[in-house]
Each structure stands twice: as C-alpha cells, then as structure tokens.
Short mmCIF file of C-alpha atoms in Angstrom, two decimals:
data_model
loop_
_atom_site.label_atom_id
_atom_site.label_comp_id
_atom_site.label_asym_id
_atom_site.label_seq_id
_atom_site.Cartn_x
_atom_site.Cartn_y
_atom_site.Cartn_z
CA MET A 1 84.58 78.27 85.78
CA LYS A 2 82.82 81.32 87.18
CA SER A 3 84.04 84.88 87.57
CA LEU A 4 83.30 87.29 90.41
CA ILE A 5 81.96 90.83 90.28
CA PHE A 6 83.47 92.52 93.34
CA GLY A 7 81.11 95.39 94.23
CA TYR A 8 77.63 95.73 92.77
CA GLY A 9 76.97 99.44 92.40
CA VAL A 10 76.39 101.18 89.05
CA THR A 11 79.69 99.93 87.61
CA GLY A 12 79.28 96.40 88.96
CA GLN A 13 75.80 96.15 87.45
CA SER A 14 77.13 97.27 84.06
CA ILE A 15 79.81 94.56 84.29
CA GLY A 16 77.01 92.08 84.97
CA ARG A 17 75.16 93.14 81.82
CA TYR A 18 78.38 92.86 79.82
CA LEU A 19 79.13 89.34 81.11
CA GLU A 20 75.57 88.22 80.43
CA LYS A 21 75.89 89.35 76.81
CA LYS A 22 79.12 87.36 76.57
CA GLY A 23 77.41 84.29 78.04
CA LYS A 24 79.84 84.14 80.98
CA ALA A 25 78.84 82.76 84.35
CA PHE A 26 79.54 84.92 87.38
CA GLU A 27 78.85 85.43 91.05
CA ILE A 28 78.57 88.74 92.91
CA TYR A 29 80.05 89.97 96.17
CA ASP A 30 78.76 93.12 97.83
CA GLN A 31 78.60 93.65 101.56
CA ASN A 32 75.60 95.97 101.39
CA VAL A 33 73.45 94.72 98.50
CA LYS A 34 70.91 91.92 98.98
CA GLY A 35 69.61 89.69 96.21
CA PRO A 36 69.86 86.36 94.39
CA ASN A 37 73.39 85.38 93.37
CA ILE A 38 74.80 88.10 95.65
CA SER A 39 77.03 87.04 98.53
CA ASN A 40 77.49 89.33 101.52
CA LYS A 41 80.37 87.25 102.89
CA LEU A 42 83.85 88.54 102.04
CA PRO A 43 85.67 85.87 99.98
CA ASP A 44 88.91 84.62 101.52
CA GLN A 45 92.07 84.04 99.50
CA LYS A 46 91.17 80.46 98.64
CA LYS A 47 87.77 81.57 97.35
CA LEU A 48 89.32 84.41 95.35
CA ASN A 49 91.75 81.99 93.70
CA SER A 50 88.85 79.78 92.60
CA TYR A 51 87.48 82.35 90.14
CA GLU A 52 88.44 82.64 86.50
CA MET A 53 88.54 86.44 86.80
CA ILE A 54 87.69 89.12 89.37
CA TYR A 55 85.91 92.20 88.00
CA LEU A 56 86.66 95.00 90.42
CA SER A 57 84.46 98.07 91.00
CA PRO A 58 86.29 101.41 91.42
CA GLY A 59 85.20 102.38 94.94
CA ILE A 60 86.48 99.19 96.59
CA ASN A 61 89.33 99.84 99.02
CA ILE A 62 91.27 96.60 98.56
CA LYS A 63 94.09 97.47 100.98
CA LYS A 64 91.57 98.12 103.74
CA ILE A 65 89.53 95.00 103.06
CA TYR A 66 92.57 92.73 102.65
CA PRO A 67 95.22 94.34 104.90
CA ASN A 68 97.47 91.25 104.84
CA GLY A 69 97.97 91.25 101.08
CA GLU A 70 95.50 88.47 100.30
CA PHE A 71 94.54 90.22 97.06
CA ASP A 72 98.08 91.02 95.89
CA LYS A 73 98.44 88.11 93.45
CA ILE A 74 94.80 87.94 92.35
CA SER A 75 94.06 88.54 88.65
CA TYR A 76 91.45 91.23 88.11
CA LEU A 77 90.08 93.65 85.52
CA THR A 78 88.12 96.88 85.73
CA ASP A 79 85.39 98.03 83.37
CA ILE A 80 87.83 100.60 81.94
CA ASP A 81 90.36 97.85 81.13
CA ILE A 82 87.72 95.99 79.13
CA PHE A 83 86.67 99.21 77.40
CA PHE A 84 90.27 99.86 76.34
CA GLN A 85 90.50 96.35 74.89
CA GLU A 86 87.27 96.41 72.89
CA ASP A 87 86.36 100.01 72.05
CA LYS A 88 87.75 101.66 68.89
CA SER A 89 86.86 105.30 69.62
CA PHE A 90 89.31 108.14 70.26
CA LYS A 91 89.55 108.10 74.03
CA ILE A 92 89.93 111.31 76.05
CA GLY A 93 90.46 110.84 79.78
CA ILE A 94 89.95 113.85 82.03
CA THR A 95 90.90 113.91 85.71
CA GLY A 96 91.64 116.43 88.44
CA THR A 97 90.50 117.19 91.96
CA ASN A 98 88.12 119.89 90.76
CA GLY A 99 86.53 120.91 87.47
CA LYS A 100 86.73 117.58 85.64
CA SER A 101 82.96 117.14 85.32
CA THR A 102 82.52 120.69 83.98
CA CYS A 103 85.40 120.24 81.53
CA CYS A 104 83.93 116.94 80.27
CA TYR A 105 80.45 118.45 80.01
CA HIS A 106 81.65 121.47 78.03
CA LEU A 107 83.91 119.44 75.72
CA HIS A 108 81.01 117.10 74.96
CA GLN A 109 78.94 120.08 73.76
CA LEU A 110 81.71 121.05 71.33
CA LEU A 111 82.83 117.67 70.08
CA GLU A 112 80.41 116.13 67.58
CA GLU A 113 79.91 112.36 67.67
CA SER A 114 81.11 112.22 71.27
CA GLN A 115 79.78 110.47 74.36
CA LEU A 116 80.17 111.15 78.08
CA VAL A 117 81.13 107.99 79.94
CA GLY A 118 82.86 106.93 83.13
CA ASN A 119 82.48 108.88 86.33
CA ILE A 120 80.19 111.51 84.75
CA GLY A 121 78.05 109.69 82.19
CA ALA A 122 76.85 106.20 81.43
CA PRO A 123 79.01 103.19 82.35
CA VAL A 124 81.65 102.54 79.69
CA LEU A 125 80.61 98.92 79.13
CA ASP A 126 77.12 100.02 78.07
CA ASN A 127 78.67 102.15 75.31
CA ILE A 128 81.35 100.11 73.53
CA ASN A 129 81.95 101.25 69.94
CA SER A 130 78.96 103.59 69.93
CA CYS A 131 80.74 106.89 69.19
CA ARG A 132 83.71 108.42 67.42
CA TYR A 133 84.98 110.14 70.59
CA SER A 134 84.69 108.92 74.17
CA ILE A 135 85.10 111.56 76.88
CA ILE A 136 85.88 109.65 80.07
CA GLU A 137 85.84 111.36 83.45
CA LEU A 138 88.31 109.45 85.59
CA SER A 139 88.37 109.45 89.38
CA SER A 140 91.40 108.56 91.48
CA PHE A 141 89.62 105.29 92.35
CA GLN A 142 89.50 104.33 88.66
CA LEU A 143 93.06 105.42 87.91
CA GLU A 144 94.32 103.47 90.91
CA LYS A 145 92.94 100.15 89.68
CA MET A 146 93.34 100.34 85.87
CA LYS A 147 95.97 97.97 84.44
CA GLU A 148 97.20 100.23 81.63
CA ILE A 149 96.33 103.80 80.64
CA GLN A 150 95.35 103.34 77.00
CA LEU A 151 94.07 106.87 76.39
CA ASP A 152 94.65 108.82 73.21
CA LEU A 153 94.64 112.04 75.24
CA GLY A 154 94.96 112.41 79.00
CA VAL A 155 93.98 115.69 80.66
CA LEU A 156 95.20 116.50 84.18
CA LEU A 157 93.46 119.65 85.39
CA ASN A 158 94.79 120.05 88.95
CA ILE A 159 95.67 118.15 92.12
CA SER A 160 94.82 119.16 95.67
CA PRO A 161 94.08 117.05 98.79
CA ASP A 162 91.05 114.79 98.35
CA HIS A 163 89.99 111.22 99.17
CA ILE A 164 92.72 111.03 101.80
CA ASP A 165 90.57 108.57 103.75
CA HIS A 166 90.93 106.14 100.83
CA HIS A 167 94.51 106.80 99.66
CA ALA A 168 96.00 107.20 103.17
CA ASN A 169 98.02 110.34 102.32
CA PHE A 170 98.30 113.15 99.80
CA GLU A 171 101.47 111.75 98.18
CA GLU A 172 99.69 108.51 97.28
CA TYR A 173 96.71 110.46 95.93
CA LYS A 174 99.03 112.57 93.73
CA LYS A 175 100.80 109.44 92.49
CA VAL A 176 97.49 107.92 91.43
CA LYS A 177 96.27 111.10 89.72
CA ASN A 178 99.55 111.41 87.81
CA ARG A 179 98.95 108.02 86.18
CA ILE A 180 96.99 109.95 83.55
CA LYS A 181 100.40 111.03 82.21
CA GLU A 182 100.87 107.47 80.93
CA SER A 183 98.44 108.36 78.10
CA LYS A 184 99.67 108.54 74.49
CA LYS A 185 99.48 112.35 74.74
CA THR A 186 98.89 114.49 77.83
CA THR A 187 98.01 118.08 78.63
CA GLU A 188 97.09 120.25 81.59
CA GLU A 189 94.90 122.47 79.42
CA SER A 190 91.50 123.17 81.01
CA ASN A 191 89.89 125.32 78.29
CA PRO A 192 87.45 122.99 76.48
CA LYS A 193 87.67 125.06 73.28
CA LYS A 194 91.44 124.68 73.20
CA LEU A 195 91.04 120.98 73.92
CA TRP A 196 88.59 120.73 71.01
CA SER A 197 91.19 122.28 68.72
CA MET A 198 93.90 119.88 69.98
CA ILE A 199 91.67 116.87 69.40
CA THR A 200 90.23 117.80 66.00
CA GLY A 201 93.22 119.68 64.59
CA ARG A 202 90.88 122.51 63.60
CA PRO A 203 91.30 126.20 64.55
CA GLN A 204 89.80 127.28 67.89
CA ARG A 205 88.07 130.27 66.27
CA LEU A 206 85.48 127.89 64.78
CA VAL A 207 84.01 127.25 68.23
CA GLN A 208 85.06 130.45 70.01
CA ASP A 209 81.59 132.01 69.94
CA ILE A 210 79.66 128.91 71.04
CA GLU A 211 77.94 129.50 74.38
CA LEU A 212 78.29 126.47 76.63
CA LYS A 213 75.66 125.27 79.08
CA ASP A 214 76.80 124.89 82.68
CA LEU A 215 76.79 121.64 84.57
CA PRO A 216 73.77 121.01 86.85
CA HIS A 217 74.53 121.37 90.59
CA ARG A 218 77.57 123.56 89.90
CA HIS A 219 76.90 127.19 90.91
CA GLN A 220 73.41 126.79 89.47
CA PHE A 221 71.04 129.73 89.94
CA ILE A 222 67.53 128.58 90.86
CA PRO A 223 64.79 130.66 89.25
CA THR A 224 62.06 131.55 91.77
CA ASN A 225 59.35 134.17 92.00
CA ASP A 226 60.58 135.09 95.46
CA HIS A 227 62.87 138.08 96.01
CA MET A 228 65.61 135.78 97.35
CA VAL A 229 68.31 134.30 95.10
CA PHE A 230 69.23 130.62 95.63
CA ILE A 231 72.44 129.06 94.26
CA ASN A 232 72.79 125.28 94.09
CA ASP A 233 76.45 124.27 94.23
CA SER A 234 75.83 120.79 95.62
CA LYS A 235 78.64 119.32 93.52
CA ALA A 236 81.15 121.04 95.84
CA THR A 237 82.32 117.88 97.61
CA ASN A 238 85.63 119.24 98.91
CA LEU A 239 87.10 122.45 100.31
CA ASN A 240 88.73 123.52 97.06
CA ALA A 241 85.38 123.40 95.29
CA LEU A 242 83.83 125.31 98.19
CA GLN A 243 86.51 128.00 97.99
CA PHE A 244 85.96 128.30 94.24
CA ALA A 245 82.26 128.97 94.91
CA LEU A 246 83.03 131.52 97.63
CA ASN A 247 85.40 133.38 95.31
CA LYS A 248 82.61 133.74 92.74
CA MET A 249 80.25 135.48 95.16
CA SER A 250 79.83 139.26 94.96
CA ASN A 251 76.48 139.99 96.60
CA PRO A 252 75.97 139.61 100.36
CA TYR A 253 75.25 135.94 101.02
CA VAL A 254 74.79 133.18 103.56
CA LEU A 255 76.36 129.74 103.21
CA ILE A 256 74.95 126.26 103.89
CA LEU A 257 77.34 123.39 104.68
CA CYS A 258 76.83 119.66 105.25
CA GLY A 259 78.42 116.27 104.61
CA ASP A 260 81.23 114.12 105.94
CA PRO A 261 84.49 115.99 106.70
CA ASP A 262 86.52 112.82 107.18
CA LYS A 263 87.35 112.40 103.48
CA GLU A 264 90.06 115.09 103.43
CA ARG A 265 90.95 114.82 107.13
CA TYR A 266 91.68 118.53 107.39
CA GLU A 267 92.25 120.06 110.81
CA SER A 268 90.73 123.52 110.37
CA TYR A 269 89.34 125.83 107.71
CA GLU A 270 88.53 129.52 108.06
CA ILE A 271 85.63 130.82 106.00
CA GLU A 272 85.52 134.45 104.93
CA GLY A 273 82.74 136.10 102.95
CA PRO A 274 79.31 134.93 104.09
CA THR A 275 77.41 136.86 106.75
CA ARG A 276 76.32 133.56 108.34
CA VAL A 277 77.21 129.90 107.96
CA TYR A 278 74.48 127.28 108.47
CA ILE A 279 75.70 123.73 109.18
CA PHE A 280 73.25 120.82 109.22
CA GLY A 281 73.04 117.05 109.18
CA LYS A 282 74.48 114.03 110.94
CA HIS A 283 78.03 115.34 110.58
CA ALA A 284 77.22 118.91 111.66
CA GLN A 285 79.17 118.84 114.93
CA GLU A 286 82.24 117.36 113.21
CA ILE A 287 82.18 120.15 110.61
CA SER A 288 81.59 122.83 113.23
CA LYS A 289 84.71 121.79 115.15
CA LYS A 290 86.82 122.28 112.03
CA ILE A 291 85.17 125.34 110.45
CA PHE A 292 85.94 128.82 111.76
CA HIS A 293 83.48 131.66 111.20
CA PRO A 294 82.15 134.26 113.69
CA LYS A 295 78.49 133.46 113.00
CA LYS A 296 77.87 129.71 112.73
CA ILE A 297 74.39 128.28 113.20
CA LEU A 298 74.30 124.56 113.94
CA PHE A 299 71.46 122.18 113.01
CA HIS A 300 72.86 118.91 114.35
CA ASN A 301 70.89 115.83 113.23
CA GLN A 302 68.43 118.12 111.47
CA GLY A 303 67.77 118.29 107.75
CA LEU A 304 68.04 120.90 105.04
CA SER A 305 64.33 121.67 105.45
CA SER A 306 64.97 123.03 108.95
CA VAL A 307 67.77 125.24 107.66
CA MET A 308 65.66 126.64 104.86
CA ARG A 309 62.76 127.39 107.20
CA SER A 310 65.14 129.27 109.49
CA ILE A 311 66.60 131.26 106.58
CA LEU A 312 63.17 132.20 105.26
CA LYS A 313 62.10 133.39 108.73
CA GLU A 314 65.10 135.71 108.83
CA LYS A 315 63.68 137.60 105.83
CA TYR A 316 67.00 138.57 104.30
CA ASP A 317 66.83 141.46 101.87
CA SER A 318 66.72 140.99 98.10
CA GLN A 319 70.47 141.52 97.77
CA THR A 320 71.31 138.51 99.94
CA HIS A 321 71.99 135.25 98.11
CA ILE A 322 71.59 131.77 99.60
CA LEU A 323 74.57 129.59 98.61
CA PHE A 324 74.32 125.83 99.09
CA SER A 325 77.92 124.70 98.64
CA PRO A 326 78.36 121.80 101.09
CA GLY A 327 82.16 121.49 100.84
CA HIS A 328 82.06 117.77 101.70
CA PRO A 329 80.80 114.47 100.26
CA SER A 330 77.28 113.50 101.29
CA GLY A 331 78.20 111.03 104.03
CA GLN A 332 75.12 109.88 105.95
CA ASP A 333 72.93 112.81 104.86
CA TYR A 334 72.25 111.92 101.19
CA LYS A 335 73.06 109.19 98.67
CA ASN A 336 75.07 111.60 96.49
CA PHE A 337 75.44 115.25 95.49
CA GLU A 338 72.63 114.96 92.94
CA GLU A 339 70.10 113.93 95.59
CA ARG A 340 71.03 116.76 97.94
CA GLY A 341 71.12 119.27 95.08
CA ASP A 342 67.67 118.20 93.92
CA HIS A 343 66.40 118.55 97.49
CA PHE A 344 67.78 122.09 97.72
CA ILE A 345 66.18 123.02 94.40
CA LYS A 346 62.81 121.64 95.54
CA LEU A 347 62.97 123.62 98.79
CA ALA A 348 64.07 126.79 97.00
CA MET A 349 61.19 126.49 94.51
CA SER A 350 58.70 125.88 97.32
CA SER A 351 59.74 129.15 98.95
CA ASN A 352 57.35 130.80 96.47
CA ASP A 353 54.39 129.10 98.15
#
C-alpha cells in the first residue's frame, strides 16, 4: 500500500529521501511541480483514503484546498512529527513573528554539538540523531500541522499580525503560535546567551564576551569601494521587521520596498524616516496604495536594477544610506528573500564599476 507526499518543495523532497531509505513506496502530489511519479491532479477524498499515510508539507493550506472538510478525517504526518518520534537529541523549538532566525543563528554559535534545522537550516529528516542539540526554527505553518509538540524547550519570542492570508485572521494565527507552549518547558526569553545558560545549566558569564555573527540578509552592511553605504535587510518580510530596520537607522537614508502586501492584509502604513521611498516590482501599485510617505517613487513592473540605476544617478552624498528592507514576502518578484537579497548585494557591489 502506497503513501502520498502532499507538496514537493524542500520538505517534501526530504520526506521522499526518508521514505526511500525506509523502503516505502509512495506517490507525490504537487500542483506546480512536473516529473515522474508526480501527479498534478488534486486527489479527491476517495483517493486520499486509499493511501497508507499522507505526508503533509508545511505550506499547504488544507482548508483552502478542501473547503468542504474532505481532509478532516485523513491520517497524516509532518516531517517534524517523524523527527520527534525518531530523534534522540535535546530539541529546542524557536518561533515568533520576528527575530526567530536570528535567535536560532546566534544560539547555534554558542551551543556546541548543535544543529540548525527546520525553517532555517537543513530539513529535519536529513539530520536524525546527528547532534546533541537540535535548534528548530518553527513557522506558524509547521506549528499548525504538527500532531504533538514534543520539544524539550519551546521559545516564543513575539506575536504580531503575519500570514493572515493563510490563517484567515489574527486570532487564529496567535492560537497556532501559542502551540509552542505545549513544550515540556517554555520561555519568552530572546537573549541567546541567557537561553544557552538555561539549556546547559552553566553560568551566562562563560559566554558573555563571545561576539556573535549576524544573520545574512538581516541589516547586513555591504562593503563597497563607493562612497555610498548599502544595507541589505531582505529578510524583512513583514511590516514589523521593516519597522525594526527603520528604528535602527541614524544616518539620512532612502528606503527600497517590494513584494506582495496581501499576506498581512493591512489597510495603510505610514513611513517616517527615509528621505525617499522607492517601490518596485509586480506588486508596486498595491504597495503604493497602502504606504504613506510624502516622496514615493514608483517603478511598477520594473526590477531592482532600475531602482538602483535611478538611485546612483541621484548622486546622494556620502552620509546617505541605501536601505533595502522590502517589508513584504517576495510574491511574484523573487523566489524568496535570499534571492532578492543576493540580487541587491550584486547590484550594490557593481556600483563600484
């Protein structure tokens, strides 16, 4: 009897590798991925019931796909569920609307014999029983679908509106995020050095003087030979992350925005601080209708290259910084925040030419 991998992105592919190692037969459903053994036709309830097990990828919106409850009584597992069953490491789950990747990244630098897995690192199923400590970044999508929260320590950093397009409303999003409190032990501590002390039982002073490297694409200064200063904050995929970046700015600066504003479904947002706001991409007009600033420059259906050329022609003085903090997920402009951040870095570096 075959199983079904429902969704064949990074997580779905790792589930495939896991099942192959176990010698288990499976089929794959993904609407957007072509290939052998991959069906693009959504399975109906009868088809779903024919499988031994459904392995569900985190980004799948089951309620949207099966609005009549066809999936309600279907048995399924996530990759995290399997990891909980088979892995023997001390498991630290970290979630929050903002800052979870940075917290995971910093804690990993402090905690010897640790691995970064889940939403930030390698898929969990590729790293079963390979480390003493597993630091798992957990998204609301993962928390929503997990059967049980079998974490030794759950860390909830903060909650503010995000992924409303998926969860329907803020109350449901909060409910899902708060599932982390089902862990064996929970905390809202965000200081990675204090977390290290909690986990190891050793005094914080032992790591107090360790200088931690910052996460790529998070308020990352780009070294160039040009007089201009470029800051890559491409990981800002929501308005709270954008506001955090704006609050860190001290020099005169201009801001670049892009991405899909539908995720949070906000009505309006007033930006204070930058001298100008550049908005580009396929969602530029949607953003412009929601963003309020006296000097907006719109590049509808144009790319980041056009924005950078315009900025360089302006010849801002050496005190002016160029902040790329999109404030939205990539939408139709890029595959993810890494791709758009890498593009910004490449363009910033080429400004020397």
